[in-house]
Structures are given as structure tokens and as C-alpha cells.
């Protein structure tokens, strides 16, 4: 993926940084927020959407780290902050600290950006065609669903606020199942807009979405997100229908998909999920030892966790393997990839068409240097195999293992590394949300 060169980092300071009140941001990539919401111009629309895509990257590293630690994918070692190896490994999570509040705030800040743009499209006196407005709505509502799903994945049964467009009258929390249904509806409405949006977007699309740079191809990204939600719901028939309209390609590049991109130019962001190999106790990500010991012999996905020059020990934990998904601080970070779609396809087929599920599993296994699957084809057997492949294919990419073991009631299977350690099924609602 090419580096994103044209986005300026958006310094939005609003929403939930210590209050449940939605507050106004200072700018959207240079545009005044009042100007955006009251009468967005053609130029402002492009800047605002660039700002949304830029803001989506904010505090991604915190959410990935926290959920990956909870899922025992890796340990986050930071000598200056014992909460990484304390709270997150004991399962006693704080409702008023960075790993809870920072990702929550960042995601809702992006939702605020999106709501400003949606309001501006309604009020705009610019010469947008109806197709252009549909294109903008379809894109930003797809991104809105993604951001809210990120919050929901962390909050789980706590539920989330879906409706936050009026900062003086926030919507109530809705439970997990209802929230998934609401996000599915947002994506469906966005898809309808994208399919009525004409041949092109009226603004530039960053390089991380280069495969989705028209309304019709962006709809494939939309359908991929919707399929992820359908699988979380256990609605496998719907998931298969959505996957058929997504960018799923059983014979394609496993890494094709949508990405966050980074650069070191100007005020842009670098990839904070990158640490050099053999990082010290000051800042390191150490693969959980079971990621190595539970792997099948010959699995090339173990190259995501190369052996260190020397083990690292901290807080009663000793690990010998680094997490090394990204080779530089400008490497792109996947939002959703074809590899995940193939595994979603396997899961969606595992009950009614186990042969097709095994075919999909074998695509993933063979790509990792493993022989074809030779185990049982009962649903329980296939779930075990699919979760194993998801563990290695999606390692350290976004808390997938924690979400997976939770949705199959297997949190108790996660290893506990020290006396007093435990698991957590969700992050607490930020403290000030309850005031």
C-alpha cells in the first residue's frame, strides 16, 4: 500500500475526554466545524472526509494492545506503566484510565466528525448532485459503523450509544445484540447510498483504500464489514450473502483489503504498533509463549513472532519472541483483509456446508505452509479449527482472539500466567459516562 501523503493530522479535542457530553471539535482538517455542519462546500467536504479518515487512526495502538493483552496474544511491556501487566492480566479493569477512556474517546470523536459532515450535506447550498451526496453519505456512514463496532467490541454487553448527533441530548445505551442490529442497518443504508452514487466520489480517496476508490468498490468494503457483524450475530446465511458481494476472493491475495496508512511527513501519524526487534523493557510487545507452543509444526505465520536475541523478563513474565507484524513505523495497518473474509466464509459454512468450510480452511492452511485439514467435520470440530486458524492469521491485528473466545464462551480457556491473574469479558463504561 502506498503511504498517505496528503492528510494532515486532525487535532480534534472533543467528546468523552472526561465527560459524557459531546463537545465541539476545533477543526476538520482545517475547516471550521460550524462551516462544515451549516453549509459544507465542495472543498470543505474533501477536507472533512480526509480528516475523518485521518482521525480513525487515533489511539488504534491502545485498543489493539489492550484487547490483544486480554486475549493473551501478547504481553505489552512498559516499565513506566505497570497497568499493562497488572490490570489487563488480572482482569481488574479501571473505568477511568487510558486503556478504557482513550480508544472510547477517539472513536466517538470520529463519529462526531462524521455527524458534522452528514449535517452539512443536508444543509449544503453547494452544487452537489444527489448522486454525489449519496456517495458522501454512503462512505461516511460505512466508516461510522466501523468506528461504533470498535467501541462495541470493547464494551460488549455494556452496550454503546448509537445516537450521538445531538450533544445536548445523547441517545441511551443499547445492548450488544441491539447495537449489532443497528450497525447492520447503518451499513445497509450506506450500501444503498453507495449503489446510487454514480461512478466516482466527489473527493479523493487515500491510498489505503485504493482498491475501494469508487462507490461500487467501496460497497465491497461495506459488505465485508457487514459480513463480520453477521458472523458475530451467528447469522451465517446473511453472512454468506454479504460475503458474495464483498471483496472476498478465495483465490486472491490474502492481504488485499482496506488499510490505515501512515507517514513521517508534516503533522501526519506514524504507525505506533511498530516496535523494533529486541526492544527493551521500556517498551516492548512480547508474544505470549503459547502462540509458539500451540502452533503446528511448519506454520509460517510464526514469523510474526521472531525469536529475540535474549529473553525479556518483567513483572513475573518471561518471553522469548517479539511481536513483529510491522517492519517499520510507516507500514500500513489492516482494517479488514481478504484472509479474514475467507475465515468468515469458512465459519459461515461450517454447519450447513462443511465441505466448503474445509475448502476455505485449506486455503488458509496451505498459504501458511500447512497440509490440508484432516480432522473431523462436525460443527464443533470445525469451530475448533477455524478459531485456531483465526488465532494465527489475525494475530495481533485487532483483538480478534479475545473477541472470538468470548463469542464462543471460551474465555476460561485463556492461559493465566501468574497467581492472581484473570480474564475480563469487556471494558468498563468510562467513569464519567455514568455520572
Tab-separated table of C-alpha atoms in Angstrom, residues 14-16 19-25 33 37 108 111-113 115-116 119 161-172 433:
chain	number	residue	atom	x	y	z
A	14	UNK	CA	-13.950	16.703	21.903
A	15	UNK	CA	-16.138	14.051	23.322
A	16	UNK	CA	-15.652	11.976	26.404
A	19	UNK	CA	-17.212	13.963	30.293
A	20	UNK	CA	-20.189	12.238	28.765
A	21	UNK	CA	-21.017	15.484	26.983
A	22	UNK	CA	-20.232	15.587	23.289
A	23	UNK	CA	-18.147	18.675	22.748
A	24	UNK	CA	-17.311	20.581	19.597
A	25	UNK	CA	-14.038	19.970	17.862
A	33	UNK	CA	-16.796	22.794	12.297
A	37	UNK	CA	-22.273	21.481	9.616
A	108	UNK	CA	-16.578	8.773	19.276
A	111	UNK	CA	-18.236	9.685	14.892
A	112	UNK	CA	-18.656	13.353	15.778
A	113	UNK	CA	-16.682	14.292	12.641
A	115	UNK	CA	-22.147	13.570	12.073
A	116	UNK	CA	-20.929	17.080	11.240
A	119	UNK	CA	-25.467	17.542	8.860
A	161	UNK	CA	-24.597	4.835	22.394
A	162	UNK	CA	-25.551	4.741	18.725
A	163	UNK	CA	-27.202	8.143	18.502
A	164	UNK	CA	-24.825	10.960	19.484
A	165	UNK	CA	-25.571	13.554	16.808
A	166	UNK	CA	-27.124	15.964	19.329
A	167	UNK	CA	-24.503	16.686	22.009
A	168	UNK	CA	-27.182	18.050	24.336
A	169	UNK	CA	-29.406	15.006	24.002
A	170	UNK	CA	-27.315	11.874	23.656
A	171	UNK	CA	-29.072	8.637	22.884
A	172	UNK	CA	-29.297	5.991	25.567
A	433	UNK	CA	-20.384	8.218	31.303
